[in-house]
Short mmCIF file of C-alpha atoms in Angstrom, two decimals:
data_model
loop_
_atom_site.label_atom_id
_atom_site.label_comp_id
_atom_site.label_asym_id
_atom_site.label_seq_id
_atom_site.Cartn_x
_atom_site.Cartn_y
_atom_site.Cartn_z
CA MET A 219 82.85 168.80 83.75
CA GLU A 220 85.57 170.74 82.01
CA THR A 221 89.28 170.00 81.90
CA ARG A 222 91.20 173.21 81.42
CA ASN A 223 94.76 174.54 81.42
CA ASN A 224 95.76 178.19 81.16
CA ILE A 225 98.17 179.36 78.47
CA ASN A 226 98.32 183.03 79.42
CA PRO A 227 96.59 183.36 82.81
CA ALA A 228 94.55 186.53 83.19
CA ALA A 229 92.83 188.16 86.13
CA GLU A 230 89.53 186.35 85.94
CA GLU A 231 86.56 187.00 88.17
CA MET A 232 84.03 184.21 88.21
CA ILE A 233 80.96 186.26 88.99
CA PHE A 234 78.55 183.39 89.21
CA SER A 235 78.68 179.63 88.91
CA TYR A 236 75.67 177.52 89.64
CA ALA A 237 73.87 174.43 88.34
CA ASP A 238 76.16 173.94 85.30
CA VAL A 239 75.84 177.59 84.21
CA PHE A 240 78.98 179.72 84.48
CA PHE A 241 79.32 183.50 84.22
CA SER A 242 82.86 184.87 83.85
CA CYS A 243 84.79 188.03 82.97
CA TYR A 244 88.47 188.59 82.14
CA TYR A 245 90.01 191.93 82.99
CA ASN A 246 93.49 191.58 81.48
CA ASP A 247 94.25 192.04 77.79
CA GLU A 248 93.88 188.40 76.87
CA SER A 249 93.30 184.99 78.39
CA GLY A 250 94.10 181.76 76.62
CA CYS A 251 93.42 178.19 77.64
CA PHE A 252 93.20 174.73 76.16
CA HIS A 253 90.52 172.51 77.55
CA GLN A 254 88.16 169.67 76.92
CA SER A 255 84.58 169.65 78.06
CA ARG A 256 83.26 166.19 78.90
CA ASP A 257 79.76 167.47 78.19
CA HIS A 258 78.10 169.31 75.32
CA ALA A 259 78.05 173.05 75.92
CA LEU A 260 76.93 176.47 74.76
CA ASN A 261 79.31 179.42 75.04
CA TYR A 262 77.80 182.89 74.62
CA VAL A 263 79.85 186.09 74.33
CA TYR A 264 78.21 188.93 76.24
CA SER A 265 81.05 191.39 75.57
CA GLY A 266 84.55 191.33 74.18
CA GLU A 267 85.61 188.59 71.79
CA MET A 268 86.58 184.92 71.78
CA MET A 269 88.58 182.90 69.27
CA ILE A 270 88.31 179.11 69.28
CA ASP A 271 90.86 176.83 67.61
CA ASP A 272 89.78 173.21 67.25
CA GLY A 273 92.94 172.15 65.41
CA ARG A 274 91.34 172.40 61.97
CA LYS A 275 89.85 175.88 61.87
CA LYS A 276 89.61 179.06 63.91
CA ILE A 277 86.22 180.50 64.81
CA HIS A 278 85.81 184.12 65.94
CA VAL A 279 82.90 184.72 68.30
CA ARG A 280 81.95 188.32 69.01
CA LYS A 281 79.45 190.13 71.20
CA GLY A 282 75.97 188.61 70.95
CA GLU A 283 77.20 185.42 69.24
CA CYS A 284 77.09 181.86 70.54
CA VAL A 285 78.81 178.57 69.74
CA PHE A 286 77.95 174.94 70.40
CA ILE A 287 80.87 172.82 71.61
CA ARG A 288 80.60 169.05 71.27
CA ARG A 289 81.66 166.92 74.19
CA ASP A 290 85.03 165.16 74.35
CA HIS A 291 86.79 167.45 71.89
CA ARG A 292 89.93 169.37 72.72
CA ILE A 293 89.84 173.06 71.83
CA THR A 294 91.95 176.13 72.52
CA THR A 295 90.18 179.38 73.37
CA TYR A 296 91.46 182.95 73.45
CA LYS A 297 89.30 185.57 75.16
CA LYS A 298 90.08 189.28 74.92
CA PRO A 299 88.57 192.78 75.04
CA LEU A 300 86.93 194.33 71.98
CA ASP A 301 85.74 197.90 71.39
CA GLY A 302 86.83 198.91 74.88
CA GLN A 303 84.88 196.15 76.63
CA GLN A 304 86.48 193.26 78.50
CA TYR A 305 85.47 189.71 77.71
CA CYS A 306 82.40 188.45 79.57
CA GLY A 307 80.62 185.25 78.69
CA ILE A 308 78.08 182.63 79.71
CA PHE A 309 78.92 178.93 79.53
CA MET A 310 76.12 176.35 79.76
CA SER A 311 77.03 172.70 80.22
CA PHE A 312 74.58 169.93 79.28
CA THR A 313 75.57 166.94 81.41
CA ARG A 314 74.67 163.38 80.52
CA LYS A 315 72.48 163.28 83.61
CA PHE A 316 70.51 166.35 82.48
CA LEU A 317 70.12 165.02 78.94
CA ARG A 318 69.01 161.60 80.14
CA GLU A 319 66.37 163.21 82.37
CA ASN A 320 64.94 165.03 79.36
CA PHE A 321 65.34 162.19 76.86
CA HIS A 322 61.82 160.75 77.25
CA ARG A 323 60.25 164.10 78.09
CA LEU A 324 61.13 165.30 74.58
CA GLU A 325 60.30 161.97 72.96
CA ALA A 326 63.89 161.82 71.77
CA ASN A 327 63.63 158.03 71.87
CA LYS A 328 61.97 158.32 68.44
CA ILE A 329 65.35 159.24 66.93
CA SER A 330 66.43 156.58 64.47
CA GLU A 331 69.85 154.97 64.78
CA ASP A 332 70.91 156.23 61.34
CA SER A 333 70.03 159.88 62.08
CA LEU A 334 72.77 162.29 61.05
CA LYS A 335 74.86 163.79 63.86
CA MET A 336 76.93 166.92 64.08
CA LYS A 337 80.45 166.42 62.71
CA SER A 338 82.04 169.71 63.75
CA SER A 339 83.61 169.95 67.21
CA VAL A 340 82.62 173.64 67.35
CA LEU A 341 79.69 175.23 65.54
CA LYS A 342 78.79 178.92 65.49
CA LEU A 343 75.02 179.16 65.90
CA PRO A 344 72.61 181.47 64.08
CA GLN A 345 71.29 184.34 66.18
CA THR A 346 67.78 183.00 66.67
CA PRO A 347 65.04 184.67 68.76
CA GLU A 348 65.18 181.69 71.15
CA LEU A 349 68.88 182.11 71.88
CA GLU A 350 68.62 185.89 72.07
CA SER A 351 65.76 185.61 74.56
CA LEU A 352 67.59 182.98 76.62
CA PHE A 353 70.79 184.93 77.13
CA SER A 354 69.07 188.30 77.50
CA SER A 355 67.16 186.86 80.45
CA MET A 356 70.44 185.77 82.06
CA VAL A 357 72.37 189.04 81.65
CA PRO A 358 71.09 190.54 84.97
CA TYR A 359 73.14 187.96 86.87
CA PHE A 360 76.33 189.71 85.76
CA ASN A 361 75.31 192.63 88.03
CA THR A 362 74.11 190.91 91.17
CA THR A 363 75.48 188.74 93.95
CA VAL A 364 72.11 187.06 94.45
CA LYS A 365 72.18 183.52 93.12
CA PRO A 366 69.05 182.23 91.40
CA ASN A 367 67.42 179.06 92.61
CA ASP A 368 68.53 175.75 91.18
CA ASP A 369 65.15 175.11 89.57
CA LEU A 370 65.39 178.43 87.69
CA MET A 371 68.80 177.49 86.29
CA GLN A 372 67.45 174.10 85.30
CA LEU A 373 64.74 175.89 83.33
CA LYS A 374 67.41 177.97 81.58
CA LEU A 375 69.30 174.83 80.66
CA TYR A 376 66.10 173.28 79.35
CA GLU A 377 65.40 176.44 77.36
CA GLY A 378 68.90 176.22 75.87
CA LEU A 379 68.31 172.58 74.97
CA LEU A 380 65.08 173.41 73.18
CA ALA A 381 66.75 176.28 71.33
CA LEU A 382 69.36 173.88 69.96
CA LEU A 383 66.80 171.27 68.94
CA HIS A 384 64.87 173.92 67.00
CA ILE A 385 67.95 175.12 65.10
CA ASP A 386 68.98 171.88 63.39
CA ASN A 387 67.55 168.33 63.39
CA ARG A 388 71.09 166.95 63.79
CA PHE A 389 71.24 168.23 67.37
CA ALA A 390 68.86 165.55 68.68
CA PRO A 391 70.96 162.49 67.75
CA THR A 392 74.11 164.37 68.80
CA LEU A 393 72.88 165.48 72.22
CA PHE A 394 71.07 162.26 73.07
CA ASP A 395 73.93 159.93 72.20
CA PHE A 396 74.80 158.20 75.47
CA THR A 397 77.50 155.90 74.17
CA GLU A 398 80.99 155.95 75.64
CA PRO A 399 83.12 159.06 74.96
CA TRP A 400 84.85 159.06 71.62
CA LYS A 401 88.46 157.89 71.90
CA ILE A 402 91.00 159.74 69.81
CA ASP A 403 94.32 158.26 68.76
CA ILE A 404 96.78 158.65 71.63
CA LEU A 405 99.94 159.04 69.56
CA ASP A 406 98.30 161.51 67.18
CA PHE A 407 97.28 163.64 70.14
CA MET A 408 100.65 163.46 71.88
CA ASN A 409 102.58 164.17 68.68
CA GLN A 410 100.54 167.34 68.23
CA ASN A 411 100.62 168.44 71.88
CA TYR A 412 103.94 167.19 73.29
CA MET A 413 105.00 170.73 74.31
CA TYR A 414 102.21 171.19 76.87
CA ASP A 415 102.62 170.35 80.57
CA PHE A 416 99.99 167.61 80.78
CA THR A 417 99.37 165.34 83.74
CA LEU A 418 98.38 161.72 83.10
CA GLU A 419 94.83 162.67 84.05
CA ASP A 420 94.88 165.42 81.40
CA LEU A 421 96.11 163.01 78.72
CA ALA A 422 93.40 160.52 79.65
CA ASN A 423 90.66 163.17 79.54
CA PHE A 424 91.84 164.72 76.29
CA THR A 425 91.87 161.35 74.54
CA GLY A 426 88.45 160.31 75.85
CA ARG A 427 89.58 157.67 78.36
CA SER A 428 89.59 156.90 82.04
CA LEU A 429 93.04 157.01 83.63
CA ALA A 430 93.18 153.21 83.87
CA THR A 431 92.14 152.78 80.23
CA PHE A 432 94.69 155.35 79.08
CA LYS A 433 97.53 153.54 80.87
CA ARG A 434 96.43 150.21 79.42
CA ASP A 435 96.11 151.59 75.88
CA PHE A 436 99.45 153.38 76.10
CA ARG A 437 101.26 150.18 77.09
CA LYS A 438 100.06 148.69 73.80
CA ILE A 439 101.81 151.35 71.73
CA SER A 440 105.03 152.12 73.63
CA ASP A 441 107.50 150.49 76.00
CA LEU A 442 108.09 153.91 77.58
CA THR A 443 105.95 155.58 80.21
CA PRO A 444 103.91 158.54 78.87
CA GLN A 445 106.19 160.98 80.72
CA LYS A 446 109.37 159.46 79.23
CA TRP A 447 107.75 159.37 75.79
CA LEU A 448 107.01 163.10 76.01
CA ILE A 449 110.56 163.92 77.10
CA ARG A 450 112.04 161.91 74.24
CA LYS A 451 109.69 163.55 71.75
CA ARG A 452 110.61 167.03 73.00
CA LEU A 453 114.32 166.25 72.74
CA GLU A 454 113.98 164.86 69.20
CA VAL A 455 112.12 167.96 68.05
CA ALA A 456 114.68 170.21 69.75
CA TYR A 457 117.52 168.33 68.04
CA GLU A 458 115.96 168.93 64.62
CA LEU A 459 115.24 172.58 65.37
CA MET A 460 118.89 173.19 66.24
CA LYS A 461 120.48 170.84 63.72
CA GLN A 462 118.34 171.74 60.72
CA GLY A 463 116.80 175.05 61.76
CA GLY A 464 119.86 176.65 63.31
CA LYS A 465 118.04 177.65 66.48
CA LYS A 466 119.78 178.32 69.80
CA VAL A 467 119.23 176.59 73.13
CA GLN A 468 117.54 179.64 74.67
CA ASP A 469 115.08 179.71 71.77
CA VAL A 470 114.32 176.00 71.78
CA TYR A 471 114.00 174.62 75.30
CA SER A 472 110.71 176.36 76.20
CA GLU A 473 109.31 175.93 72.69
CA VAL A 474 109.41 172.15 73.04
CA GLY A 475 108.06 172.13 76.59
CA PHE A 476 111.00 172.29 79.02
CA LYS A 477 110.71 174.72 81.91
CA ASN A 478 114.39 175.64 82.27
CA PRO A 479 117.55 175.37 80.13
CA SER A 480 119.48 173.42 82.77
CA HIS A 481 117.00 170.54 82.82
CA PHE A 482 116.87 170.64 79.03
CA SER A 483 120.66 170.48 78.65
CA THR A 484 120.99 167.58 81.11
CA ALA A 485 118.24 165.55 79.40
CA PHE A 486 119.61 166.37 75.94
CA LYS A 487 123.13 165.16 76.76
CA LYS A 488 121.76 161.99 78.34
CA GLN A 489 119.69 161.27 75.22
CA PHE A 490 122.20 162.15 72.49
CA GLY A 491 125.57 162.02 74.23
CA ILE A 492 126.43 165.63 73.34
CA PRO A 493 125.50 168.99 74.88
CA PRO A 494 122.89 170.95 72.93
CA THR A 495 125.31 173.86 72.54
CA SER A 496 127.39 171.70 70.19
CA LEU A 497 124.62 172.00 67.60
CA GLN A 498 124.42 175.77 67.74
CA PRO A 499 125.75 177.73 64.75
CA ALA A 500 129.15 179.31 65.28
CA GLY A 501 129.40 183.03 65.91
#
């Protein structure tokens, strides 16, 4: 399951999607999205290029390269053409159900509780023979409308799981950790992402919570609703950008997350008692 929002929507053709394996191509110059996968995943670049920003570092993934994405981490991805080829990629999602089914089969129950786990939210993988063989065998599906059987895709997922386990011994305790999703600090997340048009469901997913748990946790930290908190935050940032930075209304309102200047001006005057134009530099 993947929560996703487009930044710069592109003409995307989903060529094939079946049994938690997704094949996609983008035909415009660039596509950007921020999303959170609730499950561990592999993302392979067949052509073009992808850049992933996890908030701490940026990882460039080019043709023939693959990354592992840990579950419950928010990332921003940018996919674009390279060397005259549009972006095409394969995304494999390892659900909790799939991992549980293979837990005893792989004797993963022998993992000790103090085994080291992966710390990075995104990890570029070495180009091993196992991964090369896996994705090479899946390339033909870019050129056909015939969907493979479910059991064949399950074998591909299992092959991907084995490839990861053979790369690094930290993958076993990471993949077979069935505890509750990691909860990230709500205010930290909202302070960093106040400008995006999130629904309550998005905020809950991105902070590793159910909707009910998010609402309960938010009431502990603010007397405002999440929507009102976001509006106030956007207005405060806009005030500083105009007061201290000398920016104009037309430069600020969309930067902080408002969709039109009229709504921004009305909310600003209600919050601060003055129109935003009063803070603009003269001339």
